[in-house]
JSON list of C-alpha atoms in Angstrom, two decimals:
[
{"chain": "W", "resi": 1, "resn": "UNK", "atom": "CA", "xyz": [0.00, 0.00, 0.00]},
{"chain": "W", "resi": 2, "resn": "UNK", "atom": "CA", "xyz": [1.41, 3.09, -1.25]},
{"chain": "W", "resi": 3, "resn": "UNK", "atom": "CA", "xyz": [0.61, 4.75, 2.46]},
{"chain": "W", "resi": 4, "resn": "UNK", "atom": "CA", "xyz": [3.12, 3.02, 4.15]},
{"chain": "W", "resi": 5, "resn": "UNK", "atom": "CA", "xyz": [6.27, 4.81, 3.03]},
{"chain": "W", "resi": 6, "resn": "UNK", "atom": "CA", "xyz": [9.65, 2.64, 3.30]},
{"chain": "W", "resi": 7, "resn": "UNK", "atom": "CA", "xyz": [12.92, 4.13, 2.35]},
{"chain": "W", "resi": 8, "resn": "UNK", "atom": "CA", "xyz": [15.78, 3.51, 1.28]},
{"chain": "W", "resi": 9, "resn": "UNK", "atom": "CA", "xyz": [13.70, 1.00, -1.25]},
{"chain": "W", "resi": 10, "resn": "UNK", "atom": "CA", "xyz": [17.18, -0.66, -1.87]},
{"chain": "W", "resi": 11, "resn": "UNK", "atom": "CA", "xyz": [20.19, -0.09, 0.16]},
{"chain": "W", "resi": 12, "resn": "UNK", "atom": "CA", "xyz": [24.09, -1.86, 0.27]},
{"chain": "W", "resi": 13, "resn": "UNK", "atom": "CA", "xyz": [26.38, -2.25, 2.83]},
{"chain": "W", "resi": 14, "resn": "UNK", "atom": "CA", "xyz": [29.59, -3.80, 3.47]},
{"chain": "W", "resi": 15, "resn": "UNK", "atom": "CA", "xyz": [30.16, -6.23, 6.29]},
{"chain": "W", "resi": 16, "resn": "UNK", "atom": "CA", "xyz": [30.54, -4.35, 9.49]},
{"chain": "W", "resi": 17, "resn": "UNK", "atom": "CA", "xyz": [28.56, -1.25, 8.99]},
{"chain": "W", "resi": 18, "resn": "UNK", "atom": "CA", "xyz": [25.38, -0.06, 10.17]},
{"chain": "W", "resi": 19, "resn": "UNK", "atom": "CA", "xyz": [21.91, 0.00, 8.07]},
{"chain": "W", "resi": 20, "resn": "UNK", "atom": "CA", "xyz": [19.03, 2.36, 8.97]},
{"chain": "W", "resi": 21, "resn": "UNK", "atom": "CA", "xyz": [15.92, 1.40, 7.44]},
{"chain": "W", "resi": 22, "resn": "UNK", "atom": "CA", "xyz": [12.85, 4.06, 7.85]},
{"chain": "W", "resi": 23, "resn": "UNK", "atom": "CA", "xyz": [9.07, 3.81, 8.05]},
{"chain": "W", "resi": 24, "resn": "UNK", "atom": "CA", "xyz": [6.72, 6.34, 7.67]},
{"chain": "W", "resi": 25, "resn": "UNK", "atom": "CA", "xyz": [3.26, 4.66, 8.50]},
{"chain": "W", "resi": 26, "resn": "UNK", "atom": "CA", "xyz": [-0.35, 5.61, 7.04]},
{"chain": "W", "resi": 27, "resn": "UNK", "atom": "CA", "xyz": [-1.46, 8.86, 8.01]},
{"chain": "W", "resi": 28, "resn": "UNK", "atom": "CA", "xyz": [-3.35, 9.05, 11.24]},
{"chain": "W", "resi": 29, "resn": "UNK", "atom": "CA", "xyz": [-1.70, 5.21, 12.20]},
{"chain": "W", "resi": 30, "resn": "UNK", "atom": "CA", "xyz": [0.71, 4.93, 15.53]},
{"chain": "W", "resi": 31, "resn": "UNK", "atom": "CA", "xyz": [1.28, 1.61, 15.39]},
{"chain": "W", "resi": 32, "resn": "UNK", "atom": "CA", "xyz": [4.08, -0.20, 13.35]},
{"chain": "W", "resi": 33, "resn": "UNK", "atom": "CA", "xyz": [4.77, -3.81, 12.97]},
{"chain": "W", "resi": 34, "resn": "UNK", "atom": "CA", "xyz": [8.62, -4.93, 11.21]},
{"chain": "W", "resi": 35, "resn": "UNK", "atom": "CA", "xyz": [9.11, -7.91, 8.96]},
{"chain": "W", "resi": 36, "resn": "UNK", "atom": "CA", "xyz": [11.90, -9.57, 7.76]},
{"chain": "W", "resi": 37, "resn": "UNK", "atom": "CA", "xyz": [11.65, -11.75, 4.02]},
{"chain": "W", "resi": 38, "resn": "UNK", "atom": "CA", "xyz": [14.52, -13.98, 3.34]},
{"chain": "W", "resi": 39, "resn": "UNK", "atom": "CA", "xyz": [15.11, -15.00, -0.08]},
{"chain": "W", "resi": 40, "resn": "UNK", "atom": "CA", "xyz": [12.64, -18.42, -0.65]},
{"chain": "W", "resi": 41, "resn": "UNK", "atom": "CA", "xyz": [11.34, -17.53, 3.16]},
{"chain": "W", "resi": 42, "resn": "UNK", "atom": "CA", "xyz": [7.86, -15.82, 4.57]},
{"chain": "W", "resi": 43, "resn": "UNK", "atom": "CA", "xyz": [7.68, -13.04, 6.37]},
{"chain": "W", "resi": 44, "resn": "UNK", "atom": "CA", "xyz": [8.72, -13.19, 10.08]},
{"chain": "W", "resi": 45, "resn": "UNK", "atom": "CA", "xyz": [7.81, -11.03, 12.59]},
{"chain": "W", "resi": 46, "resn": "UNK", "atom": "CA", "xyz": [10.23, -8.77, 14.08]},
{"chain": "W", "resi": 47, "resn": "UNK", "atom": "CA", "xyz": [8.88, -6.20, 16.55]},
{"chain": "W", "resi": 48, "resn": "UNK", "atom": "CA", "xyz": [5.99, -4.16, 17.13]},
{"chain": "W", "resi": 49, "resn": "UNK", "atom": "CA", "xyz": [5.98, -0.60, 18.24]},
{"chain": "W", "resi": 50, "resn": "UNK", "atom": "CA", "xyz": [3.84, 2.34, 19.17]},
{"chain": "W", "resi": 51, "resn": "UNK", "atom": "CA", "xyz": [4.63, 5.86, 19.77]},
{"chain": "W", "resi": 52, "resn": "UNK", "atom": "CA", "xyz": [7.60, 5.70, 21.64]},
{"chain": "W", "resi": 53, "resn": "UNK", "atom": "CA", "xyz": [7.37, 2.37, 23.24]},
{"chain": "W", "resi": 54, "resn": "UNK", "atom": "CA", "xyz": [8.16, -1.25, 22.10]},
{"chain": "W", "resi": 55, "resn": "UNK", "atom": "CA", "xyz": [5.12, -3.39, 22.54]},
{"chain": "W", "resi": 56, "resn": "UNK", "atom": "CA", "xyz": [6.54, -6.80, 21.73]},
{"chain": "W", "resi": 57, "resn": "UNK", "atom": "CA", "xyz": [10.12, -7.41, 20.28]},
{"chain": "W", "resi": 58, "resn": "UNK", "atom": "CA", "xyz": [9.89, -11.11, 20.33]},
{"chain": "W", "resi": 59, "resn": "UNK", "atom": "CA", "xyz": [11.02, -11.49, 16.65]},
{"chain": "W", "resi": 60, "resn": "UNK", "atom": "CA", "xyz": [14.11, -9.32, 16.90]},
{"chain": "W", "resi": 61, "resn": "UNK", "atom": "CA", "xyz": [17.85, -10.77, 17.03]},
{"chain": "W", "resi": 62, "resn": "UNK", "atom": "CA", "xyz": [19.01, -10.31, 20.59]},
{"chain": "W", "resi": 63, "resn": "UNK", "atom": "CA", "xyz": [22.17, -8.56, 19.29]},
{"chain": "W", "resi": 64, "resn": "UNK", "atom": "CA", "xyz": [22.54, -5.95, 16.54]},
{"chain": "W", "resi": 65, "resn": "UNK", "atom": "CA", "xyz": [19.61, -5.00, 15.72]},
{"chain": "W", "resi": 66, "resn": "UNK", "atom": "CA", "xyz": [17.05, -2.55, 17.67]},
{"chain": "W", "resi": 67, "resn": "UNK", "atom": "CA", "xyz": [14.07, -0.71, 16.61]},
{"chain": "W", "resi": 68, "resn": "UNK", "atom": "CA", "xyz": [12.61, 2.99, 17.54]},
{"chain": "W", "resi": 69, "resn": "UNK", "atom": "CA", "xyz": [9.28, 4.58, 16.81]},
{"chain": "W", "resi": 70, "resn": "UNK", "atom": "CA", "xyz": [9.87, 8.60, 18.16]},
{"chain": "W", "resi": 71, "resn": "UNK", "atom": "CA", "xyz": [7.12, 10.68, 19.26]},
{"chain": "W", "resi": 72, "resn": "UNK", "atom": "CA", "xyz": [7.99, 12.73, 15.81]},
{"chain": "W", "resi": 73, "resn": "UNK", "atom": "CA", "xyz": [9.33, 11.20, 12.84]},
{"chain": "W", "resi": 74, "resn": "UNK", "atom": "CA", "xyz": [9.34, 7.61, 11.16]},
{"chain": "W", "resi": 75, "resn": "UNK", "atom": "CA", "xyz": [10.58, 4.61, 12.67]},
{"chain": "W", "resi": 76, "resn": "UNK", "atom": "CA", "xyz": [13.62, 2.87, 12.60]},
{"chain": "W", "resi": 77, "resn": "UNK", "atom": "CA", "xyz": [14.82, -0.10, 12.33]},
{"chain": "W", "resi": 78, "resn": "UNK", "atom": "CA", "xyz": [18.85, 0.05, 13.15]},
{"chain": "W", "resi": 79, "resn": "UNK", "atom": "CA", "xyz": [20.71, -3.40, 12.44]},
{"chain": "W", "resi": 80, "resn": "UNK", "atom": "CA", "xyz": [24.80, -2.56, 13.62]},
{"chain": "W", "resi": 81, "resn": "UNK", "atom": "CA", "xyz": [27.90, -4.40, 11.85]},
{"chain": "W", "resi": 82, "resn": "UNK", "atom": "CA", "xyz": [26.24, -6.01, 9.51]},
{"chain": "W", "resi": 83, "resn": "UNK", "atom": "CA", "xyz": [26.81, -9.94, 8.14]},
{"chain": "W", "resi": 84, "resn": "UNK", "atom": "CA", "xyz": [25.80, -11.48, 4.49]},
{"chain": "W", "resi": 85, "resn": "UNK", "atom": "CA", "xyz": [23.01, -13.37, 6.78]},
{"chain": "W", "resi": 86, "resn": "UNK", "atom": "CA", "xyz": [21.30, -9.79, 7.11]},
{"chain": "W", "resi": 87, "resn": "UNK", "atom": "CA", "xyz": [20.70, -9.50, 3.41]},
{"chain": "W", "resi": 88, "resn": "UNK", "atom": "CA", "xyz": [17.06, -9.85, 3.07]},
{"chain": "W", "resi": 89, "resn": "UNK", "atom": "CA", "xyz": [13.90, -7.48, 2.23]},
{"chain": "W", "resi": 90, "resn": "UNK", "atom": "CA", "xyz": [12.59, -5.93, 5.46]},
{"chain": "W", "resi": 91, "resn": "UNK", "atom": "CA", "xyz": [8.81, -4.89, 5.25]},
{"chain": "W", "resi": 92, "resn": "UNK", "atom": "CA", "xyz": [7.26, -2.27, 7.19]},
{"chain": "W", "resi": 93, "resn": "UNK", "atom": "CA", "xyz": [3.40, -2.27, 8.09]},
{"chain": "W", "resi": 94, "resn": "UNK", "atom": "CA", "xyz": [1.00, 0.17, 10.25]},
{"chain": "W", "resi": 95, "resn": "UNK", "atom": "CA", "xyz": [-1.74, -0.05, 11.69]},
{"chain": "W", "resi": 96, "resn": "UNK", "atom": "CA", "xyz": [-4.58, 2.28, 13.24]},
{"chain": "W", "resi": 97, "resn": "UNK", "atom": "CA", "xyz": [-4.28, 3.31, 16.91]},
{"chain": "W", "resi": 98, "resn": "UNK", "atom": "CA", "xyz": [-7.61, 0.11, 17.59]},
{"chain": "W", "resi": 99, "resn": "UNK", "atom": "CA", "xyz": [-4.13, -1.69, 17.31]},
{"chain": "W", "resi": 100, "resn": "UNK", "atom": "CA", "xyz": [-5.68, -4.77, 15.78]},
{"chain": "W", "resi": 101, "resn": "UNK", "atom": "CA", "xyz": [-3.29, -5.93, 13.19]},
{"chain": "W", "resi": 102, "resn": "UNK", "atom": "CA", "xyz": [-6.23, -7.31, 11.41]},
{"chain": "W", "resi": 103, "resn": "UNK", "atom": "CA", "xyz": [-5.71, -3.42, 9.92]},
{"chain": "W", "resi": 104, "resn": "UNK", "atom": "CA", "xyz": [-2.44, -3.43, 9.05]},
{"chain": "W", "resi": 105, "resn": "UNK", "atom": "CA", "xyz": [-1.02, -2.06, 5.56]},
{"chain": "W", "resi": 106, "resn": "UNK", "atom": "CA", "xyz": [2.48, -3.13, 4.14]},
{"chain": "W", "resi": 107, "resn": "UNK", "atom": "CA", "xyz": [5.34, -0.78, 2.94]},
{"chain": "W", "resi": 108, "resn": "UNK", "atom": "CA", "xyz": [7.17, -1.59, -0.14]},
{"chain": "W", "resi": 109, "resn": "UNK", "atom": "CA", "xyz": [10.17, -2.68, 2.02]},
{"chain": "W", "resi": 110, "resn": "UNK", "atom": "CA", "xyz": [13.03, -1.64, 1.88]},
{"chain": "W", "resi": 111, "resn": "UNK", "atom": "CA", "xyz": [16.23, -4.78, 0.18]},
{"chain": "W", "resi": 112, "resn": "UNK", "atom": "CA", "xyz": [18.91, -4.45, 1.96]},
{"chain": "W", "resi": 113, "resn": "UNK", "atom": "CA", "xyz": [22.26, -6.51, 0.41]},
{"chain": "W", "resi": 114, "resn": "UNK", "atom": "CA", "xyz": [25.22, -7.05, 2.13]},
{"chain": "W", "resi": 115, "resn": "UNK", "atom": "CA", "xyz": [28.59, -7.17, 0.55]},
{"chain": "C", "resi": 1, "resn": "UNK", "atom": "CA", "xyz": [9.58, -23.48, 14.17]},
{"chain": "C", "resi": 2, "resn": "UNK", "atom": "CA", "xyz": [7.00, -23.08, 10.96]},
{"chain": "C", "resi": 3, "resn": "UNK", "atom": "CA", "xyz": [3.90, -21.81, 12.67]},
{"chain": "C", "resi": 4, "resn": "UNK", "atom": "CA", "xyz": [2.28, -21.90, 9.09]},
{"chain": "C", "resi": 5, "resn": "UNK", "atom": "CA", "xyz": [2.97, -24.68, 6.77]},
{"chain": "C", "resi": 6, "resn": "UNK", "atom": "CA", "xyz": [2.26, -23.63, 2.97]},
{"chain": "C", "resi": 7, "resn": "UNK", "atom": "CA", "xyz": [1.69, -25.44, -0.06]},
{"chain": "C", "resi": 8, "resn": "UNK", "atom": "CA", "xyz": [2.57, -25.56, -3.11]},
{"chain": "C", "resi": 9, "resn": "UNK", "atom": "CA", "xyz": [6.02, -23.65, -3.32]},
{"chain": "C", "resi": 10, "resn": "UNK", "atom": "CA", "xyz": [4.83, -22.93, -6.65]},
{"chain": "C", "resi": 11, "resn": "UNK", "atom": "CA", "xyz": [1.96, -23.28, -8.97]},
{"chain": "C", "resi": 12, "resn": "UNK", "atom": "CA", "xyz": [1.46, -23.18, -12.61]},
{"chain": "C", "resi": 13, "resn": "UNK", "atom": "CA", "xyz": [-2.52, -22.74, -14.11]},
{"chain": "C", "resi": 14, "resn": "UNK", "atom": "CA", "xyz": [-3.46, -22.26, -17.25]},
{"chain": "C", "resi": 15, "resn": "UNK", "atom": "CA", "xyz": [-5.59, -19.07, -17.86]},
{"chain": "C", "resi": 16, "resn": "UNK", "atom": "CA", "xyz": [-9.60, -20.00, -16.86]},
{"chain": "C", "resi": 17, "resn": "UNK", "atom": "CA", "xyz": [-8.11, -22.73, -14.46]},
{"chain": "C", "resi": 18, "resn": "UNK", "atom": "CA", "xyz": [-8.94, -23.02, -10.39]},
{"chain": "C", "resi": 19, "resn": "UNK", "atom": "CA", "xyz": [-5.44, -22.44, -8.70]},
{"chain": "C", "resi": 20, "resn": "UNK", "atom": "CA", "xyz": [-5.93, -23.94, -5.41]},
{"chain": "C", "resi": 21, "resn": "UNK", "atom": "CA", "xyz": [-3.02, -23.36, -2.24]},
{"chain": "C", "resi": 22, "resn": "UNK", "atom": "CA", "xyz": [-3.01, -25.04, 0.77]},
{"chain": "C", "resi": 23, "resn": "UNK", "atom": "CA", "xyz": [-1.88, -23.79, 4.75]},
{"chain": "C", "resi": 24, "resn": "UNK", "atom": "CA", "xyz": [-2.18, -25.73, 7.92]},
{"chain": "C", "resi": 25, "resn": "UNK", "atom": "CA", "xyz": [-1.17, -24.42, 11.25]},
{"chain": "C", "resi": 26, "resn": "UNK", "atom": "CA", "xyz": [-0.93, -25.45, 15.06]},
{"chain": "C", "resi": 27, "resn": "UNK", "atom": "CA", "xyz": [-1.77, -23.13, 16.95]},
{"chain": "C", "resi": 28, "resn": "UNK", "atom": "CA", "xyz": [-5.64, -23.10, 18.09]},
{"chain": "C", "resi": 29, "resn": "UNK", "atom": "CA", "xyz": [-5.18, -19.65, 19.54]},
{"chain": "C", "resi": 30, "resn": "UNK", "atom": "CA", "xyz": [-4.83, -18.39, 15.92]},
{"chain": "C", "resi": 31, "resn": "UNK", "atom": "CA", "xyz": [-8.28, -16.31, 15.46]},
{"chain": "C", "resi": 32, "resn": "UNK", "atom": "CA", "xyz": [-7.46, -14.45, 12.20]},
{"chain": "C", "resi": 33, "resn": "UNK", "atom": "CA", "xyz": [-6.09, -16.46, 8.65]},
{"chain": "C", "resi": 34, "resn": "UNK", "atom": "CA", "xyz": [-5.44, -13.82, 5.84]},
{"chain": "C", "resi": 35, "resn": "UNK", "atom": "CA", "xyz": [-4.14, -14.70, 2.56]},
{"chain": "C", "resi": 36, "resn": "UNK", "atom": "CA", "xyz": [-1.87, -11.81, 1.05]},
{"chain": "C", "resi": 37, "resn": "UNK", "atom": "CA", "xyz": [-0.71, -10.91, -2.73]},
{"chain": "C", "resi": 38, "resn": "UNK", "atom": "CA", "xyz": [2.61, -9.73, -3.14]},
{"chain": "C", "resi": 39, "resn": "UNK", "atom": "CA", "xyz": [3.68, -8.82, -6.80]},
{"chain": "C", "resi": 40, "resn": "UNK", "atom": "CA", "xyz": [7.57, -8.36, -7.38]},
{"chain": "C", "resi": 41, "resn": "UNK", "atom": "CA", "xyz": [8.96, -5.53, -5.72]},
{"chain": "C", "resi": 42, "resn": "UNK", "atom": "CA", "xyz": [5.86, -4.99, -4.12]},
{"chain": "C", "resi": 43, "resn": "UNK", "atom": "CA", "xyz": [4.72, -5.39, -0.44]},
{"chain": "C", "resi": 44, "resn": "UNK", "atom": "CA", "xyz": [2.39, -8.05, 0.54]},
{"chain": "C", "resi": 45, "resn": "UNK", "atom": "CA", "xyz": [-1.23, -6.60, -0.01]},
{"chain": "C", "resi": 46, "resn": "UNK", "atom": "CA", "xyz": [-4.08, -8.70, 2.04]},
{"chain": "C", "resi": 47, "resn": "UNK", "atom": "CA", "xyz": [-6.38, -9.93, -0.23]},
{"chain": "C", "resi": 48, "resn": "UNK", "atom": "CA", "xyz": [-8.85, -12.10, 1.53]},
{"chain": "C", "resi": 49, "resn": "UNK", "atom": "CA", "xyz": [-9.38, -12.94, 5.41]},
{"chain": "C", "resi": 50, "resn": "UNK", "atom": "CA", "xyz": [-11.51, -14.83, 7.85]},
{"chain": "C", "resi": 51, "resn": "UNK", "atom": "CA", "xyz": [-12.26, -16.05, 11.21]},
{"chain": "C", "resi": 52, "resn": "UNK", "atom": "CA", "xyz": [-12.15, -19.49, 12.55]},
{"chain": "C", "resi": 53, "resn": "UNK", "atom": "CA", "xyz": [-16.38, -19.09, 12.86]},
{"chain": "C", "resi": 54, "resn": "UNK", "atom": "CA", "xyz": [-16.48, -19.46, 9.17]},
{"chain": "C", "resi": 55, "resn": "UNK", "atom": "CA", "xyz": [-15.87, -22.78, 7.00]},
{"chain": "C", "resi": 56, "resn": "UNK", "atom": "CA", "xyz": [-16.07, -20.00, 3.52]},
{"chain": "C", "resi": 57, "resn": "UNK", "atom": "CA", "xyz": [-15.42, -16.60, 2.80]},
{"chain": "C", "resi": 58, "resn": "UNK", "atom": "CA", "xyz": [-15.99, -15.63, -0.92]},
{"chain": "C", "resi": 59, "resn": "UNK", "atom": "CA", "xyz": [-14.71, -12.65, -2.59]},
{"chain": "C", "resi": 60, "resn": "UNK", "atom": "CA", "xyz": [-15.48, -12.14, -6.20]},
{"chain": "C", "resi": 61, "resn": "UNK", "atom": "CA", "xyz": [-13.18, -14.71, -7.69]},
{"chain": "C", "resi": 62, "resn": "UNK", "atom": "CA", "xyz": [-11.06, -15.38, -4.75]},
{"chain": "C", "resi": 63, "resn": "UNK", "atom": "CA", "xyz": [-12.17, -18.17, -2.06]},
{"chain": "C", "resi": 64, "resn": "UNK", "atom": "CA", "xyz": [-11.26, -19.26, 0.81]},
{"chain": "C", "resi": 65, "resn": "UNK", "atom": "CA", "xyz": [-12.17, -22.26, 2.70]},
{"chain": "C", "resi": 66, "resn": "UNK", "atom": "CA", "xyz": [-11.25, -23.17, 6.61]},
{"chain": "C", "resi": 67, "resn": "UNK", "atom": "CA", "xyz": [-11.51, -26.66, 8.06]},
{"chain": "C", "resi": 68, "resn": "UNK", "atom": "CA", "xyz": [-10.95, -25.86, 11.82]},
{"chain": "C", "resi": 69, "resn": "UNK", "atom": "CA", "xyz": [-11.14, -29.54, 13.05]},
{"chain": "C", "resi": 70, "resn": "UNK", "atom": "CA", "xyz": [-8.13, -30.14, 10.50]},
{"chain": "C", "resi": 71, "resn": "UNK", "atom": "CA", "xyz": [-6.85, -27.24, 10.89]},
{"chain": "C", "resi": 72, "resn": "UNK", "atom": "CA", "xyz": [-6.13, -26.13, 7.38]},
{"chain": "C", "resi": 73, "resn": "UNK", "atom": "CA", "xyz": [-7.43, -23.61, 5.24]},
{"chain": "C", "resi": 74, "resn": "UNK", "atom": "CA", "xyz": [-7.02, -23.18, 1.59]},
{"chain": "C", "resi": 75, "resn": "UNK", "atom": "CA", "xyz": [-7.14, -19.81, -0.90]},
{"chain": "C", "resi": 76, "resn": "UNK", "atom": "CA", "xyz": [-9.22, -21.36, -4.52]},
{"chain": "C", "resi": 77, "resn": "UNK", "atom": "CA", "xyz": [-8.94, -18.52, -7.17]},
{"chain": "C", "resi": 78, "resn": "UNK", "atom": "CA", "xyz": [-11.36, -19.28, -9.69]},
{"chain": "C", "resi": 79, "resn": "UNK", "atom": "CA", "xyz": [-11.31, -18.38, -13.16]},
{"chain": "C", "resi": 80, "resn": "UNK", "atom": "CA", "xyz": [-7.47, -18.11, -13.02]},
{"chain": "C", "resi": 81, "resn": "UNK", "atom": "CA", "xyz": [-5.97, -15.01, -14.67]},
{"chain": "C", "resi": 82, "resn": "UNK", "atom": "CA", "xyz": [-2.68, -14.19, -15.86]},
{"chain": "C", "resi": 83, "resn": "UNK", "atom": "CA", "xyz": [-2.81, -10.73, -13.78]},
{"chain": "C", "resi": 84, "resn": "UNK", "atom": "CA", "xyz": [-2.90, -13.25, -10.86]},
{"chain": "C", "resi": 85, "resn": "UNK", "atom": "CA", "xyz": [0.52, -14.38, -11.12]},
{"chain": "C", "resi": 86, "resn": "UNK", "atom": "CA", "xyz": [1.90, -13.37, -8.04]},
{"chain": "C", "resi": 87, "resn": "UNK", "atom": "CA", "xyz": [3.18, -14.93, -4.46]},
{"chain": "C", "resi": 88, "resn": "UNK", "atom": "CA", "xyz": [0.61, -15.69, -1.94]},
{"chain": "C", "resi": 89, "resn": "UNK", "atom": "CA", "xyz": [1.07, -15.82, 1.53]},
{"chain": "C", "resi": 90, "resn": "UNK", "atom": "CA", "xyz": [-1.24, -17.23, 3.94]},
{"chain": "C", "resi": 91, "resn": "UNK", "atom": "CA", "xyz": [-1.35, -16.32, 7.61]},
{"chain": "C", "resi": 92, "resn": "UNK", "atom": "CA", "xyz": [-2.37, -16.71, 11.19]},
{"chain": "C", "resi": 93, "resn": "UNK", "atom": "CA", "xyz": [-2.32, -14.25, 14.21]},
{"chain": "C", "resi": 94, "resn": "UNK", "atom": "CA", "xyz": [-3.15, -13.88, 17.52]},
{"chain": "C", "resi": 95, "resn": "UNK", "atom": "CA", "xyz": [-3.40, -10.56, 18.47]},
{"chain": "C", "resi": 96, "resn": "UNK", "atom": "CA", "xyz": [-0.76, -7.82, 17.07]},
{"chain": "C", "resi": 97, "resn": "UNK", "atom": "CA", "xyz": [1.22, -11.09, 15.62]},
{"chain": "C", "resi": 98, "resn": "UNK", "atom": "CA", "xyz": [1.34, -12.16, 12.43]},
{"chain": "C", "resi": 99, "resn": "UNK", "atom": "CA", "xyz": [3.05, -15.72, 11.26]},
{"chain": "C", "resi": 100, "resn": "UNK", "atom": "CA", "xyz": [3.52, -15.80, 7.27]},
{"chain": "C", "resi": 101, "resn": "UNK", "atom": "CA", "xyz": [3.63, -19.53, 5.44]},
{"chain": "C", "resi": 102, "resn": "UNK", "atom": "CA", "xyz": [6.43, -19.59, 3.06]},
{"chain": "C", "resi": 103, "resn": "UNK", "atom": "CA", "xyz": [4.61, -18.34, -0.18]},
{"chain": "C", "resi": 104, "resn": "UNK", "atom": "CA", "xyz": [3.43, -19.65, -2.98]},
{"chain": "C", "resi": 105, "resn": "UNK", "atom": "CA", "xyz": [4.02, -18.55, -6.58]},
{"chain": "C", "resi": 106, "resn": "UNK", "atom": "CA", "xyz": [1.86, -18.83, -8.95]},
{"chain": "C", "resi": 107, "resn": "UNK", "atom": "CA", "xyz": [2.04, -18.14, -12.82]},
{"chain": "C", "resi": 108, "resn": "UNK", "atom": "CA", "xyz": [-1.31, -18.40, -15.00]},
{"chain": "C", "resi": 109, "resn": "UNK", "atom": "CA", "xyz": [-0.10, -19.07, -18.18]},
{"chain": "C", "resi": 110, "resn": "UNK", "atom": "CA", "xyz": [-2.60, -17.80, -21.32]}
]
């Protein structure tokens, strides 16, 4: 859904650097869900944020990666020194403040390659 | 640990055909199953849902049926298209979670 606004849409890195993938959800949604696609894979569940706060980050690697949703601006998803293992397509979804993710709308994602 | 099994991996039709893909899950907490398009490039766009009080949900040419003793539920496109080629995705969730089968992709060949 073009409302979900992901960028970068594709972004490289070499081993050992840091990616910062942003999502800007719908208008008038505060809550935002992260996915992670591995080539041949589903989507898995990363974390789940609302304004400020993590809600659930069950999904998320317990090292290098870490998520933020600010009270202004998109949110982030930060993974640090990055491996080839991180190379994936990471999808971004909101949904309305009922919080039901019955509502939620996907981002383009953004690909993120490591080299 | 697959929460959602999918099936095929992929799926050829010919155009007019019924492409039919299967999921089965675990979990009877699961109280939502969605199926979601996702064309290349493209995030996954849901396409059809429903709720385990339900054996059919119909949606123009898209069906889907749920067999909650078996625990399985199925997507049946009817009249198969070539606009349909895509990946599907079928999923479960319990409350704010989502858990995606593997995808399926499907070409309809004219």
């Amino acid at each position: 859904n073009a409302g979900v606004m992901q960028n970068p849409r594709h972004l490289v890195r070499r081993r050992g650097q840091e990616a910062r993938l942003r999502c800007s959800p719908m208008k008038g949604h505060s809550h935002v869900y992260w996915y992670r696609q591995l080539p041949e894979e589903g989507l898995k569940f990363m974390v789940y944020l609302q304004k400020e706060n993590i809600i659930d980050e069950s999904g998320m690697p317990k090292e290098r990666f870490s998520a933020e949703f600010p009270k202004e601006g998109p949110s982030i998803l930060r993974i640090q020194q990055v491996v080839r293992g991180d190379s994936a397509a990471y999808f971004c979804a909101s949904s309305p403040p009922s919080g039901r993710n019955t509502e939620a709308f996907f981002g383009q994602g953004t690909r993120l390659t490591v080299v | 640990q697959q929460q959602v099994k999918q099936s095929p991996q992929s799926l050829i039709v010919q155009k007019g055909g019924i492409s039919i893909i299967n999921c089965a899950y675990e979990n009877t907490a699961f109280d939502y199953f969605p199926w979601y398009q996702q064309f290349p490039g493209k995030g996954p766009a849901l396409l059809i849902a429903i709720r385990p009080d339900v054996s059919e949900k119909k949606e123009g040419r898209f069906t889907i049926s749920f067999n909650k003793s078996a625990k399985q539920f199925s997507l049946h496109i009817m009249d198969s298209q070539p606009g349909d080629s895509a990946t599907y995705f079928c999923a479960a969730s319990k409350g704010n979670q989502f858990y995606f089968g593997t995808g399926t992709s499907l070409t309809v060949i004219p």
